[in-house]
Tab-separated table of C-alpha atoms in Angstrom:
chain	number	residue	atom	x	y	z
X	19	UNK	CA	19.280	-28.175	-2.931
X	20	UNK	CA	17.366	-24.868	-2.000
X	21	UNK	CA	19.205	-21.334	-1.056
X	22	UNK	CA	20.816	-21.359	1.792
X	23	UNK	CA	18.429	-18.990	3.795
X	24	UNK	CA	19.866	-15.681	4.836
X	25	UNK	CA	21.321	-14.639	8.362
X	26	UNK	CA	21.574	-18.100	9.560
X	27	UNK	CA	24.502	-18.974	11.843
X	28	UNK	CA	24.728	-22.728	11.569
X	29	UNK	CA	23.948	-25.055	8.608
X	30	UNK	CA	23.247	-28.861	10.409
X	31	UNK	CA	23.079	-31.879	8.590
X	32	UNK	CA	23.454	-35.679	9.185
X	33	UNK	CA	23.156	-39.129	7.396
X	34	UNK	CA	23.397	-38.303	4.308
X	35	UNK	CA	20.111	-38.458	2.869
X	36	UNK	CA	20.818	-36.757	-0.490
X	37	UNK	CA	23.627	-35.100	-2.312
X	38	UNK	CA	25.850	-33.211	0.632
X	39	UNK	CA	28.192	-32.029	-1.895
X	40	UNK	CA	25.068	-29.748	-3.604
X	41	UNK	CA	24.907	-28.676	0.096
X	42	UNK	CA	28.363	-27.573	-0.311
X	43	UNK	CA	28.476	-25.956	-3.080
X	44	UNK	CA	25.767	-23.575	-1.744
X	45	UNK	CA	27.697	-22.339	1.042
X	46	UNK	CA	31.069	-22.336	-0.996
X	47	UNK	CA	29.207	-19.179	-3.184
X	48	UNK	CA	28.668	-17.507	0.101
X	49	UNK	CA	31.260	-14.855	0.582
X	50	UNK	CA	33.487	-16.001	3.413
X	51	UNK	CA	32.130	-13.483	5.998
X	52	UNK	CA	28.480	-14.230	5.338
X	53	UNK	CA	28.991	-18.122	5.403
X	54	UNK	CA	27.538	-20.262	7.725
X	55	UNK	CA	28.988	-22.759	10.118
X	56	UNK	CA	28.668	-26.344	8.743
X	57	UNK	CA	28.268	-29.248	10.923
X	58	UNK	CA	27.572	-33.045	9.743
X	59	UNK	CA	27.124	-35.942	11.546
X	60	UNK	CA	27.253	-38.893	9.664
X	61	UNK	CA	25.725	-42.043	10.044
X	62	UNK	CA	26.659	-44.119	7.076
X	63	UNK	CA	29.191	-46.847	6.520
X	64	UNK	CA	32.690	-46.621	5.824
X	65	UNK	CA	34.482	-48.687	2.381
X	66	UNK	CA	36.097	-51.952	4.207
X	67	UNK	CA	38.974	-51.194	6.871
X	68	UNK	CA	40.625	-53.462	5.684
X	69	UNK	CA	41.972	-51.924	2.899
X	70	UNK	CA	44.478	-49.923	3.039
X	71	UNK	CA	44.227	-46.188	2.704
X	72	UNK	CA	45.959	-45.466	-0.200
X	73	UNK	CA	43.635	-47.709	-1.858
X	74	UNK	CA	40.428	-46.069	-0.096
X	75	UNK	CA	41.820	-42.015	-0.414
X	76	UNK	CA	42.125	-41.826	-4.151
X	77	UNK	CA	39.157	-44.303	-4.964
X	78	UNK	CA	37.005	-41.683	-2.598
X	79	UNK	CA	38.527	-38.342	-4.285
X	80	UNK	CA	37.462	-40.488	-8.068
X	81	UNK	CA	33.872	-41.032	-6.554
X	82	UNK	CA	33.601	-37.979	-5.615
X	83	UNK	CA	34.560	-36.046	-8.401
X	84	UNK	CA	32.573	-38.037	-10.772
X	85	UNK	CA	29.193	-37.259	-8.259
X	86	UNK	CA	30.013	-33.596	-8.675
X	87	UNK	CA	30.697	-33.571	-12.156
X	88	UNK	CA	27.490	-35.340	-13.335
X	89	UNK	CA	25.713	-32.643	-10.716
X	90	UNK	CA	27.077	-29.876	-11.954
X	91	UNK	CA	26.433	-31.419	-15.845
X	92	UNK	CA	22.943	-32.124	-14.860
X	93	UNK	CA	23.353	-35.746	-15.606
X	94	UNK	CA	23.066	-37.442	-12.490
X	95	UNK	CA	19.693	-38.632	-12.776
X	96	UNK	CA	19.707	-39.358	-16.494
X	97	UNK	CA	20.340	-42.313	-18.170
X	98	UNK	CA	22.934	-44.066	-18.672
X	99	UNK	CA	24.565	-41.714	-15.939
X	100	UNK	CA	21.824	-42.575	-13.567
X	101	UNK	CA	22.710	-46.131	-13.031
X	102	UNK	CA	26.079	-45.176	-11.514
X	103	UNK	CA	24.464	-43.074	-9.254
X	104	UNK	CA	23.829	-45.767	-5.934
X	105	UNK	CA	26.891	-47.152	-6.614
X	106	UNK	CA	30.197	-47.077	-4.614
X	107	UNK	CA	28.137	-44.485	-2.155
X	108	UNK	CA	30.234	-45.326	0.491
X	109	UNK	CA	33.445	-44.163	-1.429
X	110	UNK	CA	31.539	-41.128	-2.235
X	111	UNK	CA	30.930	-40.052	1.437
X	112	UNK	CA	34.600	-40.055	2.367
X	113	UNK	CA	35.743	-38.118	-0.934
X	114	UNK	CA	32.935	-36.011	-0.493
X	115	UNK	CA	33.612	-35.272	3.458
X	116	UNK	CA	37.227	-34.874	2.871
X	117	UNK	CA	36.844	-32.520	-0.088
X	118	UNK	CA	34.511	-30.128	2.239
X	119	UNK	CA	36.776	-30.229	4.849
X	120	UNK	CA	40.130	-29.280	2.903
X	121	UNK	CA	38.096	-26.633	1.037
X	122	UNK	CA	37.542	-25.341	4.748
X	123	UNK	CA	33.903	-25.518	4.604
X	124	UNK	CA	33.410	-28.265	6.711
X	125	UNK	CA	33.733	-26.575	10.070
X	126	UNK	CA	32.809	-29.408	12.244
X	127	UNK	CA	32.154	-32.981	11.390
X	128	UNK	CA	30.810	-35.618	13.572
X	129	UNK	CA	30.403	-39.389	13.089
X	130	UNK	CA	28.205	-42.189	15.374
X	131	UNK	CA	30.906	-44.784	15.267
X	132	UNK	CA	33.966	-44.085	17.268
X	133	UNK	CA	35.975	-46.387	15.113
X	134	UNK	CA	35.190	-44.464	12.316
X	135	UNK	CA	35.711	-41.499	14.123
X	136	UNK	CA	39.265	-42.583	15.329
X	137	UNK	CA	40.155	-43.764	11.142
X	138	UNK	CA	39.300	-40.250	9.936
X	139	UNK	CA	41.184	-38.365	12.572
X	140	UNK	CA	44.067	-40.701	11.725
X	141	UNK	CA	44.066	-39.831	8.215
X	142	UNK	CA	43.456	-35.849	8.429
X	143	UNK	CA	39.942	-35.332	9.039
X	144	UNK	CA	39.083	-33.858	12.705
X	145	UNK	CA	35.832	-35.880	13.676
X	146	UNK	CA	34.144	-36.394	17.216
X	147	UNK	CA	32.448	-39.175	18.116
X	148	UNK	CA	28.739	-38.541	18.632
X	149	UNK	CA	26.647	-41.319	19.717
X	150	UNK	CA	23.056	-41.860	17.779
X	151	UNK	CA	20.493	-41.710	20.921
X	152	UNK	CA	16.635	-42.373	21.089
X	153	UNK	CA	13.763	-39.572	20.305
X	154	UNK	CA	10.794	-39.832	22.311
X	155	UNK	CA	8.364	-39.634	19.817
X	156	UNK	CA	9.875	-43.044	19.077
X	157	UNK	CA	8.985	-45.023	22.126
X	158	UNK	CA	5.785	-45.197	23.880
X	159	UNK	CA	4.726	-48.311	26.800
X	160	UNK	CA	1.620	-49.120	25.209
X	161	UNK	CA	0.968	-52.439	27.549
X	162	UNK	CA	0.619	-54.585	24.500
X	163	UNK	CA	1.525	-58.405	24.357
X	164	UNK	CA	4.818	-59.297	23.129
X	165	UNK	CA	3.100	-61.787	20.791
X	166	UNK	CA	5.755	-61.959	18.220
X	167	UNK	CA	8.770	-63.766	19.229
X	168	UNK	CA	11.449	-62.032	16.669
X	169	UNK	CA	11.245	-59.206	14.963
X	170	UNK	CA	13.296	-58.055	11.911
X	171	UNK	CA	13.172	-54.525	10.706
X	172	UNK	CA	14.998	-53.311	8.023
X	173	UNK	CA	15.992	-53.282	4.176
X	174	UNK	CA	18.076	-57.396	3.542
X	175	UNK	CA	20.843	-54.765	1.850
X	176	UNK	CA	23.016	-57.464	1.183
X	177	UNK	CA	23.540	-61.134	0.136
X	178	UNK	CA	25.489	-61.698	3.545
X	179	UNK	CA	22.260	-60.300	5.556
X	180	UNK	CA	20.380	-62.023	3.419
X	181	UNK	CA	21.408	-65.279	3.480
X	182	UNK	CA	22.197	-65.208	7.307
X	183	UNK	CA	18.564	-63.886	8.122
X	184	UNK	CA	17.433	-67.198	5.680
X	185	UNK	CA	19.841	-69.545	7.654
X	186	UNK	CA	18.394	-68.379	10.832
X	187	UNK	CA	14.953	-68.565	9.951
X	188	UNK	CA	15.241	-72.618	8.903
X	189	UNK	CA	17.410	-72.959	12.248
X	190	UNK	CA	14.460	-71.713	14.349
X	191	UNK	CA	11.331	-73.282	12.548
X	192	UNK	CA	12.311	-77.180	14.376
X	193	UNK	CA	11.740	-74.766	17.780
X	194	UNK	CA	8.103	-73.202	16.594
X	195	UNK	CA	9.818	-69.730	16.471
X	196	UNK	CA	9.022	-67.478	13.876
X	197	UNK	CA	10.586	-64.112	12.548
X	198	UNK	CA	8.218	-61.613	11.393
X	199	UNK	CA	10.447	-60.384	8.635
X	200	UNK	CA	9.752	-56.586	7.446
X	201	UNK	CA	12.084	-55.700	4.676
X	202	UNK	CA	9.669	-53.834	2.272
X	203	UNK	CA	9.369	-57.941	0.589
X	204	UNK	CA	7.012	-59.881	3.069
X	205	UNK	CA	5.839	-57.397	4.682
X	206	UNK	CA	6.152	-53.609	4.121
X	207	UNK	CA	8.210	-51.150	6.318
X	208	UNK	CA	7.125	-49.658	9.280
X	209	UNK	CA	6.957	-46.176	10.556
X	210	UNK	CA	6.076	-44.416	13.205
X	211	UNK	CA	3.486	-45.345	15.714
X	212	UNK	CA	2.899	-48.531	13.216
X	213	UNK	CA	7.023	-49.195	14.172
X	214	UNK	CA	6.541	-48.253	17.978
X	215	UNK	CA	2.936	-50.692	18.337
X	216	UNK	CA	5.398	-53.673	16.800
X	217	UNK	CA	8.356	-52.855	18.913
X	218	UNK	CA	6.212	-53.452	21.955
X	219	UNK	CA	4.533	-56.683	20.937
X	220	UNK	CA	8.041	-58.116	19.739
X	221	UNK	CA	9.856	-59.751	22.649
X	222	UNK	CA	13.501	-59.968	20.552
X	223	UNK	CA	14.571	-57.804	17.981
X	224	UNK	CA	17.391	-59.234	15.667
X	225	UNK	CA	20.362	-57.772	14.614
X	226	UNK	CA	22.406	-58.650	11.860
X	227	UNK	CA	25.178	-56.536	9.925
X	228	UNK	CA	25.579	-55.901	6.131
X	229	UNK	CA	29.326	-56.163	6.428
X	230	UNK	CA	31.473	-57.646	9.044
X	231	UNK	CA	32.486	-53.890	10.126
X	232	UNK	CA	28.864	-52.146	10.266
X	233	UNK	CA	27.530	-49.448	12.673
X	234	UNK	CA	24.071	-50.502	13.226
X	235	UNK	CA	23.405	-48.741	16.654
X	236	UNK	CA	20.679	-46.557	15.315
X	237	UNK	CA	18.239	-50.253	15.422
X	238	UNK	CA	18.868	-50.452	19.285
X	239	UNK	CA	17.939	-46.697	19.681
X	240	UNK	CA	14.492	-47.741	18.304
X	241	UNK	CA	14.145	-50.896	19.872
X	242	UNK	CA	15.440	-50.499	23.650
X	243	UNK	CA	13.494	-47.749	24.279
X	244	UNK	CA	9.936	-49.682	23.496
X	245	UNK	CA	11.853	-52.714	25.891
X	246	UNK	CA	12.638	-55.091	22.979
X	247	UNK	CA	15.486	-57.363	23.704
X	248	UNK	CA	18.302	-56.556	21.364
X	249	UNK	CA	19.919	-59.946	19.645
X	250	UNK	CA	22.786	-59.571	17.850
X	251	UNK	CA	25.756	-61.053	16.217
X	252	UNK	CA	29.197	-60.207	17.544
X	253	UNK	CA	29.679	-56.557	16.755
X	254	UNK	CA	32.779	-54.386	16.812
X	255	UNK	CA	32.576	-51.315	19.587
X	256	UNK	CA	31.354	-48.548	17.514
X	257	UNK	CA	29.228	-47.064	20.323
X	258	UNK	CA	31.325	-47.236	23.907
X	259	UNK	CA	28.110	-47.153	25.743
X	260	UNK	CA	26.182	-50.117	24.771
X	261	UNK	CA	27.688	-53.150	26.578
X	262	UNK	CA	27.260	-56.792	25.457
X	263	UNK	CA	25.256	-58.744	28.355
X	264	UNK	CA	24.361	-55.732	29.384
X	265	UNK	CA	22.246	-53.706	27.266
X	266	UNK	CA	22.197	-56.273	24.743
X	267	UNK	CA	22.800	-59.915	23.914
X	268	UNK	CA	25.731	-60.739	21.678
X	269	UNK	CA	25.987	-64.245	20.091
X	270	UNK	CA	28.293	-66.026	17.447
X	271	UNK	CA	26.054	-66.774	14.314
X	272	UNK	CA	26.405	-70.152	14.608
X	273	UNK	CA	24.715	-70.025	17.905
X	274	UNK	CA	22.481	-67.267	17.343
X	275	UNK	CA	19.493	-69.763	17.055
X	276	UNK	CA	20.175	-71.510	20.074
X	277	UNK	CA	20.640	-67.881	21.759
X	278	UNK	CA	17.379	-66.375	20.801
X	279	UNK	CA	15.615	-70.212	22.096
X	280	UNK	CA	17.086	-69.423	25.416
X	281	UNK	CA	16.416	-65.720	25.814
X	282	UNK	CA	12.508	-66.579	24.578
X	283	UNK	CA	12.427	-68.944	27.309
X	284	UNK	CA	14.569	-66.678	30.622
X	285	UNK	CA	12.220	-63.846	30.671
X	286	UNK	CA	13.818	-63.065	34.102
X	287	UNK	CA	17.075	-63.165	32.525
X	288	UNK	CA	15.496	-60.907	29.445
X	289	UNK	CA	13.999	-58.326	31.263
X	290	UNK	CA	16.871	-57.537	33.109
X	291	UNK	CA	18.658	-56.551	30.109
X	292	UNK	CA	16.153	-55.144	28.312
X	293	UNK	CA	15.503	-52.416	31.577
X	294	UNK	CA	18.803	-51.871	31.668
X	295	UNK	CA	18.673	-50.768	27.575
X	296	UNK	CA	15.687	-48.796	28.731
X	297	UNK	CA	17.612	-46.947	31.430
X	298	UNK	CA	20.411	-46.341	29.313
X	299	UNK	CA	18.076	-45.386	26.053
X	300	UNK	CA	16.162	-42.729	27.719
X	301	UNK	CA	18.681	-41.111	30.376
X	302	UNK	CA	22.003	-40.976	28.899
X	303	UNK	CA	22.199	-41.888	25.183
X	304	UNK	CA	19.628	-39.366	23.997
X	305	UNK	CA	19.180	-37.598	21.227
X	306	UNK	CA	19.082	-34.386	22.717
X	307	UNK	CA	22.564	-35.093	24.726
X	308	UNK	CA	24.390	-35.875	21.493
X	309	UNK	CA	22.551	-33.201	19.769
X	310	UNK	CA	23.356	-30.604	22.844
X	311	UNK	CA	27.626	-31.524	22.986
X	312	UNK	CA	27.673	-30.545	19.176
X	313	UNK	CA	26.002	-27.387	19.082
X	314	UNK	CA	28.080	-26.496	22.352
X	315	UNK	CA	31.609	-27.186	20.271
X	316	UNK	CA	30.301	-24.896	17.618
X	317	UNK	CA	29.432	-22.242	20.091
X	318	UNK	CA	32.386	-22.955	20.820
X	319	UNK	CA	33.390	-22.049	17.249
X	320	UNK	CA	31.756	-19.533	16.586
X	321	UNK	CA	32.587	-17.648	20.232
X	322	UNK	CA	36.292	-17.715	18.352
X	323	UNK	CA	37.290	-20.151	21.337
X	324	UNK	CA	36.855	-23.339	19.906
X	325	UNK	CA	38.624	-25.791	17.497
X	326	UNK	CA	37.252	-27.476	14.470
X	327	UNK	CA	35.739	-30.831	14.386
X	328	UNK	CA	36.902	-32.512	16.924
X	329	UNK	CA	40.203	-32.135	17.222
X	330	UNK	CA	39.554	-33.085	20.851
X	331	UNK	CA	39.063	-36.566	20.347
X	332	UNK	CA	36.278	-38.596	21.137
């Protein structure tokens, strides 16, 4: 991680893509007066809810301390070190958050699931909800065809994606529907105007979790906005403003197949929900907006009349 560059006010980060706690560690050898605010917004999963804290806490603080310690050793790249270093990420985050924060450089934290958000304020970290929103540069009405009926974007991740995205492949081939599949195997991934082009020629866009308890919100804000119906399976409410039937069609996986036949078919029925995505995707659940309500809560903070991450609630 680079020097933290001088007479800055506000250090902003999100995902993570990278090592946060090098990020940290930075701004920890800042004197206390010359230190930055932190905010991060994260975007990752969370280890299974199902679990029971005590279990997750520790295992996180163990990650953690283990990423750190190879970091600071130099080691986390080398072999045989190097082969830990993908694994149990999810663990990692939450030690890694929750050490920031109780070392009290973690002035503001933000996360794009409101479940998530609501577990971490439960258990001691402050976190507001902030929604993931579209970008402009990543939607465009190019008038194109929608000439592929489904559309999959995105890495398989796990055997449970994998084997459900399989399943409903074979359950759609009697029907003479195909999904275009780009996962970096059949075909290689997309960016840009490459992803916006396909977007518009792709009438559905599929959804499918890696885990039963998955935020995957940050598809639709790609997809809406170029007017791609969103199918998915039955989600939990991570982000209040998307409605099922609304913004975007929910299905059980068993009838997923029989869902995307009929929505291929009712384009009436389709392109009602997919302008109402649009509308929603380019008015309210922007980029900017979420982007705008954080940096107003740490003017906030840094006025001297604001509280730390989210203390507020959602």
């Amino acid at each position: 991680t680079a020097r933290v560059p001088d007479n800055i006010d506000i250090v902003f980060s999100f995902a993570p893509y990278g090592n946060f706690m090098a990020l940290v560690d930075r701004l920890a050898e800042l004197p206390a007066p010359q230190r930055p605010l932190l905010i991060h917004w994260n975007t990752e999963g969370i280890p299974d809810p199902h679990l029971p804290w005590p279990l997750i806490y520790p295992a996180s603080q163990l990650r953690s301390w283990v990423g750190r310690t190879l970091t600071h050793a130099g080691l986390e790249n080398a072999p045989p070190f190097s082969a830990f270093k993908e694994r149990m990420l999810r663990y990692r985050y939450v030690g890694d958050y929750y050490n920031a924060y109780q070392r009290g450089l973690l002035t503001i934290f933000a996360d794009s699931s409101v479940i998530y958000a609501q577990i971490h304020r439960k258990h001691g970290l402050p976190t507001t909800y902030l929604p993931w929103g579209s970008v402009p540069e990543w939607y465009e009405d190019m008038h194109l065809p929608r000439d592929i009926d489904v559309l999959w974007l995105g890495k398989r991740g796990t055997k449970r994606r994998s084997q459900l995205l399989d399943q409903l492949r074979a359950a759609l081939t009697p029907h003479g529907v195909q999904i275009y599949v780009v996962d970096n195997e059949e075909h290689p991934y997309v960016f840009g105007r490459q992803r916006t082009e396909m977007l518009n020629r792709a009438k559905i866009t599929l959804n499918i979790t890696r885990t039963w308890f998955d935020d995957n919100f940050s598809r639709f804000s790609m997809a809406a906005p170029n007017r791609s119906l969103i199918v998915s399976e039955p989600m939990l409410p991570h982000c209040l403003e998307y409605k099922a039937g609304v913004h975007y069609v929910s299905s059980p996986l068993d009838e997923l197949a029989g869902t995307i036949v009929h929505y291929l078919a009712a384009e009436d029925e389709r392109r009602r929900i997919v302008n109402n995505a649009y509308q929603l995707l380019t008015t309210e659940l922007t980029m900017v907006n979420s982007v705008a309500r954080v940096m107003a809560q740490a003017d906030a903070v840094l006025q001297g009349g604001g509280q730390q991450a989210g203390k507020n609630g959602a």
